[in-house]
Amino acid sequence: MSDRTSLTIPKELLPHDGRFGSGPSKVRPEAVQSLAEFGTTYLGTSHRQATVKDIVGRLRQGLMNLFELPEGYEVMLGNGGSTCFWDAATFSLIERKSQHLSFGEFSSKFATAASLAPHLQAPEVIESEAGTHPEAVVRSDVDTYALTHNETSTGVSMEIVRPVGSSGIVAVDATSGAGALRVDPAEFDCYYFAPQKSFASDGGLWLALLSPQAVERIATIKASGRWVPAFLDLSIALENSRLNQTYNTPALATIYLMLNQVEWMLQNGGLSFAVGRSDASAELLYGWAERSTFARPFVQNPRDRSHVVGTIDFVDGIDAARIASVLRSNQVVDTEPYRKLGRNQLRIAMFPAVDPADVEALTHCIDYVVERLS
Ligand SMILES: *Cc1c(COP(=O)(O)O)cnc(C)c1O
């Protein structure tokens, strides 16, 4: 077996950049270069001073521009990544009862966090089979609808639409979808994400786009006197964000790399450019899989197929894990499927930083490997 996994893929077939991980994801080399140049006056300086605050300010403004946020919307950020944001949301966003669309590992985790919070009512959790997504159902006692733009574990994305007739707020986990999938800010109140997916930076930070209704919700809960740990208190996070700061020390390199990616998107035409890159990659990947005799898209309904995280099943007799390991030995990395999904599958990230030509090259590499392994 070690013989077979040491198969060498010809250089001319290999992608220029072999990073296809779903998070941390490919960081553009140009961004790293820019950080190296700017770093001497930025890294290792106070996050309460103008140099860093300017960068945070540019990031907040860049996101306002990228998502074309309407008047009254705000950009908030804090430490801890999206997982931390779920806990913050159980304290500072959900008033009494939430409804969760649960269709994979990530969306189920927020549902669990809400169900364990002693100060909340039991949430309503609407599940669907892996590879599909459920729809929200309007309820009079639900004050927060928890949606997920892209379920990174299964490669299913859903269109973000405000449940018709609901008065609750719409909180969207857009960790892997933000910056790569189309979204209308009128359809959400809180759209939160982290930098290590479409924003081609490192993890550890969360960001949230807030509508005036979400800002009001945070204030209402604060005024109610609910005990909230300071680190998870979104009213404190918002206060700091308005000053272009975080409550405690952030990773400065992460912020800089993310800003570089946001400005790269903006300079090239904004969200439509970024979405277009992922659309082009998705067309190449799924088109190849549909033509293939041994591979097929895991997600049946083409409309639900994620354009940022592609999940590709392989027929019996073709071992996807072996393909991933051969690819890895040729520096094409992180195509392994989400562990807990337990399928004979590859998972391929197609974030905007990934060149569609590299996705196409990857499909040729897979063909090459399969021909020689079977
Ligand atoms: C990656 C991911 C998360 C977890 O993000 P962290 O920053 O690691 O906490 C949550 N939700 C989705 C949809 C993700 O893709």
XYZ file of C-alpha atoms and ligand atoms in Angstrom:
389
model
C 0.000 0.000 0.000
C 2.816 2.459 0.785
C 3.937 1.749 -2.776
C 0.620 2.850 -4.163
C 0.248 5.929 -2.024
C 3.676 7.086 -3.152
C 2.316 7.414 -6.689
C 3.762 10.567 -8.249
C 1.357 12.803 -10.108
C 3.024 14.485 -13.122
C 3.925 18.094 -12.380
C 1.955 19.435 -15.334
C -1.270 17.991 -13.907
C -0.834 19.459 -10.427
C -2.646 22.624 -9.332
C -0.429 25.674 -8.777
C -1.601 25.794 -5.180
C -2.593 22.504 -3.553
C -4.603 23.809 -0.612
C -8.248 22.689 -0.747
C -9.059 22.655 2.965
C -12.435 23.823 4.278
C -10.884 25.743 7.168
C -8.271 26.837 7.796
C -8.343 27.447 4.084
C -5.912 28.712 1.487
C -4.351 32.058 2.383
C -3.244 33.962 -0.718
C 0.568 34.263 -0.839
C 0.190 37.931 -1.828
C -1.553 38.590 1.498
C 1.235 36.900 3.448
C 3.783 38.951 1.486
C 1.903 42.134 2.268
C 1.816 41.232 5.971
C 5.561 40.607 5.948
C 6.132 44.073 4.515
C 3.645 45.927 6.720
C 4.417 43.827 9.772
C 7.453 45.701 11.012
C 5.343 48.719 11.962
C 2.155 46.792 12.805
C 2.778 43.396 14.402
C 3.779 43.766 18.009
C 2.150 47.160 18.467
C -0.702 48.145 20.793
C -4.196 47.243 19.682
C -5.446 50.360 21.456
C -3.416 52.697 19.232
C -4.111 54.242 15.841
C -2.047 51.857 13.689
C -4.089 48.807 14.636
C -7.367 50.662 15.093
C -7.046 51.994 11.544
C -6.751 48.448 10.233
C -9.769 47.313 12.257
C -11.658 50.376 11.010
C -10.763 49.561 7.405
C -11.908 45.971 7.956
C -15.255 47.096 9.391
C -15.762 49.584 6.552
C -14.608 47.021 3.989
C -17.275 44.577 5.176
C -19.921 47.338 5.085
C -18.951 47.928 1.443
C -18.601 44.263 0.491
C -22.077 43.373 1.784
C -23.563 46.759 0.824
C -25.066 47.056 4.292
C -28.046 49.403 4.546
C -28.152 52.457 6.819
C -28.176 51.473 10.492
C -26.387 48.123 10.070
C -23.148 47.662 12.035
C -20.080 45.446 11.900
C -19.108 43.891 15.239
C -16.132 41.677 16.054
C -14.617 39.809 18.963
C -12.318 36.972 19.916
C -13.129 33.286 20.028
C -14.304 32.339 16.538
C -17.780 31.231 15.495
C -17.998 28.558 18.187
C -17.606 31.271 20.787
C -20.234 33.345 19.003
C -22.803 30.570 19.523
C -22.320 30.872 23.277
C -22.450 34.664 23.056
C -25.675 34.373 21.077
C -27.290 32.174 23.729
C -26.601 34.989 26.201
C -27.033 38.156 24.153
C -29.249 37.391 21.143
C -31.833 34.768 22.094
C -34.446 36.318 24.324
C -36.434 33.215 25.312
C -36.739 30.686 22.535
C -34.890 29.925 19.331
C -35.589 27.740 16.333
C -32.656 25.944 14.710
C -32.375 24.383 11.295
C -30.054 21.487 12.000
C -28.559 19.721 8.994
C -24.998 18.899 9.899
C -22.277 19.103 12.480
C -22.047 22.889 12.754
C -25.728 23.780 12.740
C -26.393 21.075 15.341
C -23.794 22.532 17.688
C -25.537 25.887 18.047
C -28.808 24.027 18.660
C -27.118 22.073 21.438
C -25.656 25.228 23.003
C -29.126 26.804 23.109
C -30.763 23.669 24.491
C -28.275 23.527 27.384
C -28.603 27.199 28.364
C -30.535 27.244 31.665
C -31.917 30.742 31.110
C -33.642 29.808 27.809
C -36.678 27.711 26.933
C -35.997 24.492 25.059
C -35.359 25.470 21.436
C -37.253 24.039 18.497
C -34.827 22.020 16.392
C -35.871 21.140 12.844
C -33.622 18.507 11.352
C -33.139 17.057 7.915
C -31.045 14.271 6.473
C -27.378 14.872 5.683
C -27.160 16.270 2.177
C -30.375 18.298 2.445
C -31.578 21.266 4.498
C -34.823 21.938 6.368
C -36.978 25.073 6.057
C -37.833 27.463 8.871
C -41.382 27.390 10.252
C -42.806 30.613 11.648
C -43.906 30.327 15.304
C -45.301 33.033 17.515
C -43.131 32.028 20.496
C -39.826 31.944 18.604
C -37.774 35.140 18.929
C -34.644 33.951 17.106
C -34.366 31.887 13.911
C -30.961 30.218 13.630
C -30.058 29.486 10.011
C -26.808 28.306 8.445
C -25.790 29.677 5.071
C -23.410 26.850 4.260
C -23.191 23.576 6.217
C -19.489 22.944 5.877
C -19.693 19.351 7.089
C -22.004 18.158 4.293
C -21.532 20.702 1.502
C -25.133 21.938 1.564
C -25.943 25.619 1.238
C -29.307 27.321 1.567
C -30.644 30.631 0.372
C -31.027 33.073 3.238
C -34.617 34.305 3.414
C -36.414 35.835 6.362
C -39.239 33.481 7.422
C -42.334 35.210 6.050
C -44.460 36.811 8.751
C -42.005 36.271 11.582
C -41.214 38.969 14.121
C -38.131 37.202 15.478
C -34.604 38.029 14.508
C -32.760 35.977 11.892
C -29.274 34.875 13.010
C -27.212 33.227 10.286
C -24.106 31.131 10.769
C -22.265 32.256 7.660
C -18.850 31.065 8.787
C -18.066 29.342 5.507
C -20.637 31.057 3.283
C -19.915 34.722 3.942
C -17.928 36.299 1.147
C -18.576 33.459 -1.294
C -22.360 33.134 -1.472
C -24.898 35.775 -2.454
C -26.891 37.321 0.382
C -29.335 40.199 0.787
C -28.838 42.043 4.112
C -32.594 42.700 4.277
C -33.017 38.960 4.911
C -30.893 38.762 8.083
C -30.426 40.497 11.419
C -27.167 38.904 12.438
C -24.827 37.365 9.857
C -21.777 35.995 11.628
C -18.588 34.351 10.436
C -14.889 33.823 11.045
C -11.810 34.717 8.967
C -10.390 31.258 8.188
C -12.827 30.295 5.404
C -13.764 32.675 2.537
C -11.759 35.451 4.101
C -8.526 33.514 3.669
C -7.026 34.356 7.043
C -6.543 32.571 10.353
C -9.067 31.464 12.959
C -9.811 32.768 16.432
C -11.921 35.807 15.591
C -15.649 36.207 14.999
C -17.352 38.950 13.014
C -21.041 39.779 12.858
C -23.094 42.051 10.606
C -25.974 43.430 12.676
C -29.278 44.971 11.629
C -30.838 47.662 13.838
C -33.195 44.941 15.196
C -30.249 42.855 16.333
C -28.596 45.899 17.936
C -31.855 46.560 19.748
C -32.109 42.915 20.886
C -28.627 43.070 22.410
C -29.578 46.238 24.299
C -32.915 44.837 25.481
C -31.297 41.725 26.938
C -28.585 43.829 28.588
C -31.266 46.033 30.180
C -33.189 42.986 31.417
C -30.464 42.306 33.965
C -29.652 38.784 32.697
C -26.269 37.625 33.974
C -23.882 37.467 31.042
C -20.160 36.615 31.290
C -18.261 39.682 30.072
C -16.391 37.742 27.377
C -19.722 36.600 25.884
C -21.529 39.908 26.349
C -22.329 41.271 22.894
C -23.147 44.712 24.320
C -19.510 44.956 25.436
C -18.318 43.600 22.091
C -20.418 46.169 20.248
C -19.134 49.047 22.390
C -15.558 48.019 21.619
C -16.237 47.419 17.939
C -17.576 50.942 17.545
C -14.154 52.123 18.748
C -12.409 49.771 16.258
C -11.222 47.582 19.121
C -11.920 44.184 20.614
C -12.691 43.564 24.284
C -9.402 41.713 24.766
C -6.266 41.362 22.669
C -6.882 40.067 19.143
C -4.454 38.317 16.776
C -3.175 41.215 14.682
C -1.917 39.039 11.813
C -5.379 37.480 11.469
C -7.012 40.891 11.193
C -4.480 42.097 8.637
C -4.750 39.018 6.406
C -8.524 39.260 6.481
C -8.444 42.938 5.553
C -6.155 42.093 2.647
C -8.676 39.521 1.397
C -11.670 41.850 1.800
C -9.842 44.640 -0.072
C -8.764 42.152 -2.758
C -12.425 41.250 -3.252
C -13.460 44.911 -3.333
C -10.721 45.915 -5.787
C -11.845 43.185 -8.159
C -15.527 44.054 -8.125
C -16.843 43.159 -4.669
C -19.097 40.311 -3.611
C -20.172 39.480 -7.170
C -16.513 38.904 -8.093
C -15.936 36.655 -5.072
C -19.169 34.733 -5.624
C -18.267 34.380 -9.305
C -14.963 32.696 -8.447
C -16.719 30.091 -6.294
C -19.480 29.651 -8.890
C -16.870 28.960 -11.583
C -15.076 26.420 -9.374
C -18.339 24.701 -8.473
C -19.358 24.380 -12.100
C -16.027 22.711 -12.888
C -16.154 20.351 -9.895
C -19.778 19.227 -10.121
C -19.653 19.113 -13.917
C -16.693 16.765 -13.714
C -18.364 14.605 -11.059
C -21.556 14.298 -13.088
C -19.630 13.175 -16.166
C -17.449 10.805 -14.159
C -18.137 7.076 -14.099
C -16.831 6.703 -10.541
C -17.666 9.978 -8.770
C -20.896 11.881 -8.174
C -22.016 14.883 -6.138
C -23.156 13.791 -2.662
C -25.897 16.443 -2.546
C -28.734 15.281 -4.818
C -30.527 18.569 -5.422
C -28.296 20.806 -7.570
C -29.774 23.901 -5.889
C -28.535 22.740 -2.487
C -25.004 21.981 -3.694
C -22.579 24.328 -2.024
C -20.433 26.453 -4.298
C -17.803 26.804 -1.564
C -17.496 23.280 -0.158
C -18.015 20.461 -2.656
C -18.680 16.952 -1.379
C -18.028 14.195 -3.920
C -18.964 10.549 -3.320
C -17.064 7.687 -4.928
C -18.467 4.358 -6.067
C -17.704 1.189 -4.123
C -14.316 -0.160 -5.038
C -12.768 3.294 -5.347
C -11.344 4.266 -1.977
C -11.662 8.009 -1.479
C -9.404 7.916 1.584
C -6.655 6.428 -0.546
C -7.114 9.112 -3.206
C -6.861 11.781 -0.506
C -3.698 10.209 0.822
C -2.061 10.005 -2.621
C -3.039 13.625 -3.253
C -1.547 14.581 0.107
C 1.751 12.871 -0.726
C 1.799 15.095 -3.829
C 1.202 18.265 -1.746
C -2.468 18.479 -2.687
C -3.907 18.637 0.810
C -7.049 18.560 2.951
C -9.435 16.880 0.510
C -10.467 14.384 3.224
C -14.212 14.325 4.030
C -15.725 15.517 7.271
C -14.891 12.670 9.612
C -18.246 12.201 11.296
C -20.154 12.097 8.026
C -18.486 8.720 7.470
C -18.800 8.551 3.691
C -16.532 7.341 0.875
C -16.062 10.930 -0.109
C -13.743 13.835 -0.836
C -14.529 17.343 0.380
C -13.087 20.162 -1.680
C -13.117 23.814 -0.668
C -13.773 26.321 -3.429
C -13.457 29.557 -1.487
C -12.811 32.699 -3.573
C -9.058 32.512 -2.891
C -8.931 29.155 -4.659
C -8.268 29.541 -8.374
C -10.972 27.793 -10.453
C -8.151 26.551 -12.721
C -6.710 24.738 -9.686
C -10.046 23.049 -9.035
C -10.034 21.871 -12.633
C -6.453 20.636 -12.252
C -7.504 18.773 -9.110
C -10.193 16.894 -11.040
C -7.536 15.798 -13.567
C -5.290 14.679 -10.701
C -8.126 12.587 -9.259
C -8.727 10.964 -12.666
C -5.017 10.213 -12.910
C -4.879 8.672 -9.455
C -8.036 6.575 -9.898
C -6.792 5.147 -13.194
C -3.634 3.946 -11.528
C -5.052 2.722 -8.233
C -7.835 0.597 -9.605
C -15.871 26.364 10.561
C -17.285 26.578 10.965
C -17.636 26.879 12.288
C -16.629 26.899 13.397
O -15.828 28.043 13.295
P -14.725 28.301 14.430
O -14.228 29.675 14.101
O -13.693 27.236 14.304
O -15.392 28.251 15.748
C -18.957 27.113 12.570
N -19.909 27.046 11.622
C -19.616 26.759 10.336
C -20.706 26.697 9.324
C -18.282 26.511 9.979
O -17.995 26.236 8.699
